Structure formats: structure tokens, C-alpha cells
mmCIF file of C-alpha atoms in Angstrom:
data_model
loop_
_atom_site.group_PDB
_atom_site.id
_atom_site.type_symbol
_atom_site.label_atom_id
_atom_site.label_comp_id
_atom_site.label_asym_id
_atom_site.label_seq_id
_atom_site.Cartn_x
_atom_site.Cartn_y
_atom_site.Cartn_z
ATOM 1 C CA UNK A 9 149.770 320.151 66.279
ATOM 2 C CA UNK A 10 148.886 322.627 63.733
ATOM 3 C CA UNK A 11 148.915 319.867 61.075
ATOM 4 C CA UNK A 12 146.536 317.829 63.434
ATOM 5 C CA UNK A 13 143.995 320.955 63.232
ATOM 6 C CA UNK A 14 144.421 321.299 59.593
ATOM 7 C CA UNK A 15 143.815 317.955 58.554
ATOM 8 C CA UNK A 16 140.369 317.525 59.933
ATOM 9 C CA UNK A 17 138.096 316.969 57.119
ATOM 10 C CA UNK A 18 140.192 317.373 54.549
ATOM 11 C CA UNK A 19 143.497 315.504 52.474
ATOM 12 C CA UNK A 20 147.292 315.672 53.827
ATOM 13 C CA UNK A 21 147.760 317.042 50.687
ATOM 14 C CA UNK A 22 145.684 320.021 51.202
ATOM 15 C CA UNK A 23 147.170 320.389 54.572
ATOM 16 C CA UNK A 24 150.693 320.195 53.507
ATOM 17 C CA UNK A 25 149.870 323.351 51.320
ATOM 18 C CA UNK A 26 148.386 325.090 54.009
ATOM 19 C CA UNK A 27 151.191 324.219 56.277
ATOM 20 C CA UNK A 28 153.509 325.362 53.550
ATOM 21 C CA UNK A 29 151.644 328.675 53.167
ATOM 22 C CA UNK A 30 152.144 329.433 57.183
ATOM 23 C CA UNK A 31 155.615 328.724 57.134
ATOM 24 C CA UNK A 32 155.937 330.922 54.090
ATOM 25 C CA UNK A 33 154.162 333.793 55.815
ATOM 26 C CA UNK A 34 156.441 332.939 59.428
ATOM 27 C CA UNK A 35 152.967 332.327 60.968
ATOM 28 C CA UNK A 36 153.569 328.686 62.048
ATOM 29 C CA UNK A 37 154.571 329.795 65.926
ATOM 30 C CA UNK A 38 151.796 330.076 68.570
ATOM 31 C CA UNK A 39 152.546 333.489 69.010
ATOM 32 C CA UNK A 40 152.654 334.365 64.970
ATOM 33 C CA UNK A 41 149.051 332.873 64.890
ATOM 34 C CA UNK A 42 147.691 334.515 68.110
ATOM 35 C CA UNK A 43 149.490 338.020 66.216
ATOM 36 C CA UNK A 44 147.721 337.120 62.853
ATOM 37 C CA UNK A 45 144.193 338.738 61.849
ATOM 38 C CA UNK A 46 141.583 336.742 61.407
ATOM 39 C CA UNK A 47 141.518 337.231 57.629
ATOM 40 C CA UNK A 48 144.869 336.850 57.080
ATOM 41 C CA UNK A 49 144.926 333.646 59.052
ATOM 42 C CA UNK A 50 142.275 332.262 56.988
ATOM 43 C CA UNK A 51 143.666 333.226 53.847
ATOM 44 C CA UNK A 52 146.843 331.668 54.546
ATOM 45 C CA UNK A 53 145.111 328.413 55.506
ATOM 46 C CA UNK A 54 142.900 328.509 52.746
ATOM 47 C CA UNK A 55 144.054 325.069 50.895
ATOM 48 C CA UNK A 56 142.830 322.891 53.889
ATOM 49 C CA UNK A 57 139.192 324.109 53.845
ATOM 50 C CA UNK A 58 136.736 324.791 56.269
ATOM 51 C CA UNK A 59 139.090 327.979 57.093
ATOM 52 C CA UNK A 60 137.293 329.944 59.322
ATOM 53 C CA UNK A 61 136.489 327.151 61.199
ATOM 54 C CA UNK A 62 140.156 325.812 61.337
ATOM 55 C CA UNK A 63 141.234 329.593 61.805
ATOM 56 C CA UNK A 64 139.512 329.593 65.297
ATOM 57 C CA UNK A 65 140.654 326.377 66.118
ATOM 58 C CA UNK A 66 144.348 327.106 65.556
ATOM 59 C CA UNK A 67 143.925 330.691 67.576
ATOM 60 C CA UNK A 68 141.968 328.495 70.461
ATOM 61 C CA UNK A 69 144.977 326.309 70.273
ATOM 62 C CA UNK A 70 147.749 329.017 69.969
ATOM 63 C CA UNK A 71 146.126 330.727 73.113
ATOM 64 C CA UNK A 72 145.825 327.848 75.151
ATOM 65 C CA UNK A 73 149.762 327.096 74.723
ATOM 66 C CA UNK A 74 150.473 330.784 75.186
ATOM 67 C CA UNK A 75 148.102 330.883 78.485
ATOM 68 C CA UNK A 76 148.996 327.835 80.035
ATOM 69 C CA UNK A 77 152.505 326.904 78.977
ATOM 70 C CA UNK A 78 154.544 330.207 77.520
ATOM 71 C CA UNK A 79 154.479 328.334 73.798
ATOM 72 C CA UNK A 80 156.723 325.818 75.609
ATOM 73 C CA UNK A 81 155.805 322.097 74.214
ATOM 74 C CA UNK A 82 158.539 321.160 76.394
ATOM 75 C CA UNK A 83 156.631 321.993 79.518
ATOM 76 C CA UNK A 84 153.664 320.629 78.224
ATOM 77 C CA UNK A 85 155.328 317.437 77.496
ATOM 78 C CA UNK A 86 155.995 316.553 81.173
ATOM 79 C CA UNK A 87 152.380 316.009 81.734
ATOM 80 C CA UNK A 88 151.435 312.352 82.267
ATOM 81 C CA UNK A 89 149.911 310.941 79.382
ATOM 82 C CA UNK A 90 145.819 311.186 80.713
ATOM 83 C CA UNK A 91 146.949 314.598 82.013
ATOM 84 C CA UNK A 92 148.142 315.721 78.680
ATOM 85 C CA UNK A 93 145.079 314.257 76.728
ATOM 86 C CA UNK A 94 142.755 315.736 78.934
ATOM 87 C CA UNK A 95 144.624 319.162 78.402
ATOM 88 C CA UNK A 96 144.204 318.804 74.914
ATOM 89 C CA UNK A 97 140.728 317.869 74.787
ATOM 90 C CA UNK A 98 139.766 321.028 76.718
ATOM 91 C CA UNK A 99 141.175 323.033 73.396
ATOM 92 C CA UNK A 100 138.140 324.333 71.572
ATOM 93 C CA UNK A 101 138.309 321.921 68.104
ATOM 94 C CA UNK A 102 140.523 319.299 69.396
ATOM 95 C CA UNK A 103 138.111 315.955 69.621
ATOM 96 C CA UNK A 104 139.548 312.434 70.333
ATOM 97 C CA UNK A 105 141.191 311.694 67.348
ATOM 98 C CA UNK A 106 142.951 315.369 66.692
ATOM 99 C CA UNK A 107 143.951 314.844 70.611
ATOM 100 C CA UNK A 108 145.259 311.275 69.874
ATOM 101 C CA UNK A 109 146.980 312.081 66.819
ATOM 102 C CA UNK A 110 149.116 314.987 68.696
ATOM 103 C CA UNK A 111 149.847 312.729 71.428
ATOM 104 C CA UNK A 112 151.406 310.267 69.184
ATOM 105 C CA UNK A 113 152.847 312.511 66.092
ATOM 106 C CA UNK A 114 153.962 315.526 68.252
ATOM 107 C CA UNK A 115 154.631 314.225 71.945
ATOM 108 C CA UNK A 116 155.500 310.737 71.229
ATOM 109 C CA UNK A 117 152.983 308.962 73.186
ATOM 110 C CA UNK A 118 151.425 305.744 72.783
ATOM 111 C CA UNK A 119 148.011 306.757 71.767
ATOM 112 C CA UNK A 120 146.516 304.812 68.969
ATOM 113 C CA UNK A 121 144.775 306.854 66.475
ATOM 114 C CA UNK A 122 141.383 305.797 65.106
ATOM 115 C CA UNK A 123 140.290 307.773 62.299
ATOM 116 C CA UNK A 124 137.420 307.145 59.256
ATOM 117 C CA UNK A 125 140.006 304.808 57.386
ATOM 118 C CA UNK A 126 140.463 302.435 60.628
ATOM 119 C CA UNK A 127 136.445 302.456 61.046
ATOM 120 C CA UNK A 128 136.087 301.490 57.416
ATOM 121 C CA UNK A 129 138.979 298.803 56.848
ATOM 122 C CA UNK A 130 138.398 296.994 60.428
ATOM 123 C CA UNK A 131 134.563 297.589 59.777
ATOM 124 C CA UNK A 132 134.661 295.618 56.277
ATOM 125 C CA UNK A 133 137.122 293.018 57.939
ATOM 126 C CA UNK A 134 134.267 292.420 60.617
ATOM 127 C CA UNK A 135 136.777 293.080 63.251
ATOM 128 C CA UNK A 136 135.094 296.058 64.714
ATOM 129 C CA UNK A 137 131.659 297.617 64.636
ATOM 130 C CA UNK A 138 132.800 300.971 62.988
ATOM 131 C CA UNK A 139 129.339 302.530 64.721
ATOM 132 C CA UNK A 140 131.420 301.870 68.045
ATOM 133 C CA UNK A 141 132.375 305.182 70.239
ATOM 134 C CA UNK A 142 135.728 306.304 69.310
ATOM 135 C CA UNK A 143 137.110 305.330 72.803
ATOM 136 C CA UNK A 144 135.444 301.703 72.230
ATOM 137 C CA UNK A 145 137.392 301.401 68.747
ATOM 138 C CA UNK A 146 140.613 302.497 70.356
ATOM 139 C CA UNK A 147 140.327 299.991 73.135
ATOM 140 C CA UNK A 148 139.944 297.070 70.681
ATOM 141 C CA UNK A 149 143.354 298.008 69.413
ATOM 142 C CA UNK A 150 145.215 299.290 72.543
ATOM 143 C CA UNK A 151 144.431 296.039 74.428
ATOM 144 C CA UNK A 152 145.909 293.986 71.524
ATOM 145 C CA UNK A 153 148.870 295.884 70.475
ATOM 146 C CA UNK A 154 151.491 296.642 72.733
ATOM 147 C CA UNK A 155 152.007 300.135 73.622
ATOM 148 C CA UNK A 156 155.157 301.330 71.347
ATOM 149 C CA UNK A 157 154.847 304.849 69.817
ATOM 150 C CA UNK A 158 156.950 303.441 66.868
ATOM 151 C CA UNK A 159 154.480 300.572 66.285
ATOM 152 C CA UNK A 160 151.382 302.800 66.679
ATOM 153 C CA UNK A 161 152.970 305.374 64.569
ATOM 154 C CA UNK A 162 153.796 302.574 61.522
ATOM 155 C CA UNK A 163 150.537 300.778 62.273
ATOM 156 C CA UNK A 164 148.387 304.100 61.494
ATOM 157 C CA UNK A 165 150.695 304.960 58.801
ATOM 158 C CA UNK A 166 149.636 301.631 56.728
ATOM 159 C CA UNK A 167 146.028 302.099 57.758
ATOM 160 C CA UNK A 168 145.999 305.445 56.079
ATOM 161 C CA UNK A 169 147.876 303.827 52.908
ATOM 162 C CA UNK A 170 145.540 300.940 52.746
ATOM 163 C CA UNK A 171 142.607 303.154 53.279
ATOM 164 C CA UNK A 172 143.387 305.649 50.493
ATOM 165 C CA UNK A 173 145.026 303.495 47.862
ATOM 166 C CA UNK A 174 142.746 299.988 48.405
ATOM 167 C CA UNK A 175 140.090 300.560 50.789
ATOM 168 C CA UNK A 176 138.340 303.635 49.647
ATOM 169 C CA UNK A 177 134.852 304.386 50.047
ATOM 170 C CA UNK A 178 134.483 302.782 46.827
ATOM 171 C CA UNK A 179 137.131 300.164 47.432
ATOM 172 C CA UNK A 180 139.770 298.369 44.881
ATOM 173 C CA UNK A 181 139.003 295.013 46.312
ATOM 174 C CA UNK A 182 141.165 293.492 43.292
ATOM 175 C CA UNK A 183 144.563 295.148 44.761
ATOM 176 C CA UNK A 184 143.693 294.104 48.237
ATOM 177 C CA UNK A 185 145.937 291.873 50.242
ATOM 178 C CA UNK A 186 143.521 291.016 52.620
ATOM 179 C CA UNK A 187 140.847 290.039 49.933
ATOM 180 C CA UNK A 188 141.021 286.315 51.223
ATOM 181 C CA UNK A 189 139.878 287.206 54.810
ATOM 182 C CA UNK A 190 137.274 290.031 54.073
ATOM 183 C CA UNK A 191 133.953 289.231 53.898
ATOM 184 C CA UNK A 192 132.923 292.409 52.283
ATOM 185 C CA UNK A 193 135.005 291.711 49.173
ATOM 186 C CA UNK A 194 133.281 293.434 46.111
ATOM 187 C CA UNK A 195 131.209 296.153 48.140
#
């Protein structure tokens, strides 16, 4: 859950560095995050960028977990999917993408994650309008792909790799396995 907050608007590499800092400092648990001073927490997570905002978000997440669930993810995991997602969305700093990321990766729930890579790749392919609302794009996928955690996980991982390595902001179309069906080839 911490990683889902820290990865907002940065790379996984930067997130990993911040996560390692939290681990080394013994500040990965909700209680340890609550007990950390603001400046201490900010300095620890600095590699993830936007460290002041993300420190507030981590504190909000840890306070939520402590107040509502006594820091027990097991108790929280007993909630039905819709209620769990609504609870996550009630936390400061948790929007649709972060909530679905937590649903899929932390709780093993079939919730398709729509990120910037998804919008870019499938927008270029002409399969979705990248300007659609998050929920509308998510519905396109969830209506067409079986609701399966392993499948959503793999699909999202493949989208991330393709978006990071090939279908970048400035795409490397010559390396794209979808070049024969992409109307935006050479963008």
C-alpha cells in the first residue's frame, strides 16, 4: 500500500529507493509511519519526489489503518470489493488508480488498473479515447477481460513494460510488436 502512494507521479525505480529507505529506517509499518516526525518521514521518502505531499498521504493512510482496522490488513481484507474500494477512496491521497493498484496488488482483488500507459497505448491504437473518465476506460477492459487477478496483474505488467520501453511519450515504433495495427505509427 505504501508503494502505491509513493509511485504516484514517479518511476518505480525512485519508489524502490524510498521503500528501501523506509525499510532501513524501520518505518514501513503503519504505526512507525504515524510515529515518525514530519521532517523525518519526508527525508526518508525524498527519492520518490513530492515528498511533502506523499508524507501527508502516507500519514493519512497509516492513521486510517490504525483508527479503522487496528493496523490489520487481514480485517480490512474481509470487506467486499466495492466496500473495500470505497474505503480506500476515502483516504486522503488515494484516487481511482491508487485504489485499484492496492485492490489488485495488496488485496488480490480483480480490479483493472488504468494508468497513463494504458491511456497512451490504447489511445494510440484507437481502442479507447484517452480523455475518457477513469471508470469508463476501466469498464472497457473489465467488460472484455475475464475478472481474474493473475490475468489483470500480468496484463497491467505488460502494459507498463510496453509503455515504458516502446510506446513512450516519444515512441520507438520500430521496436513495436503492434506496429502493423497501430494507426499512430511514427507519432
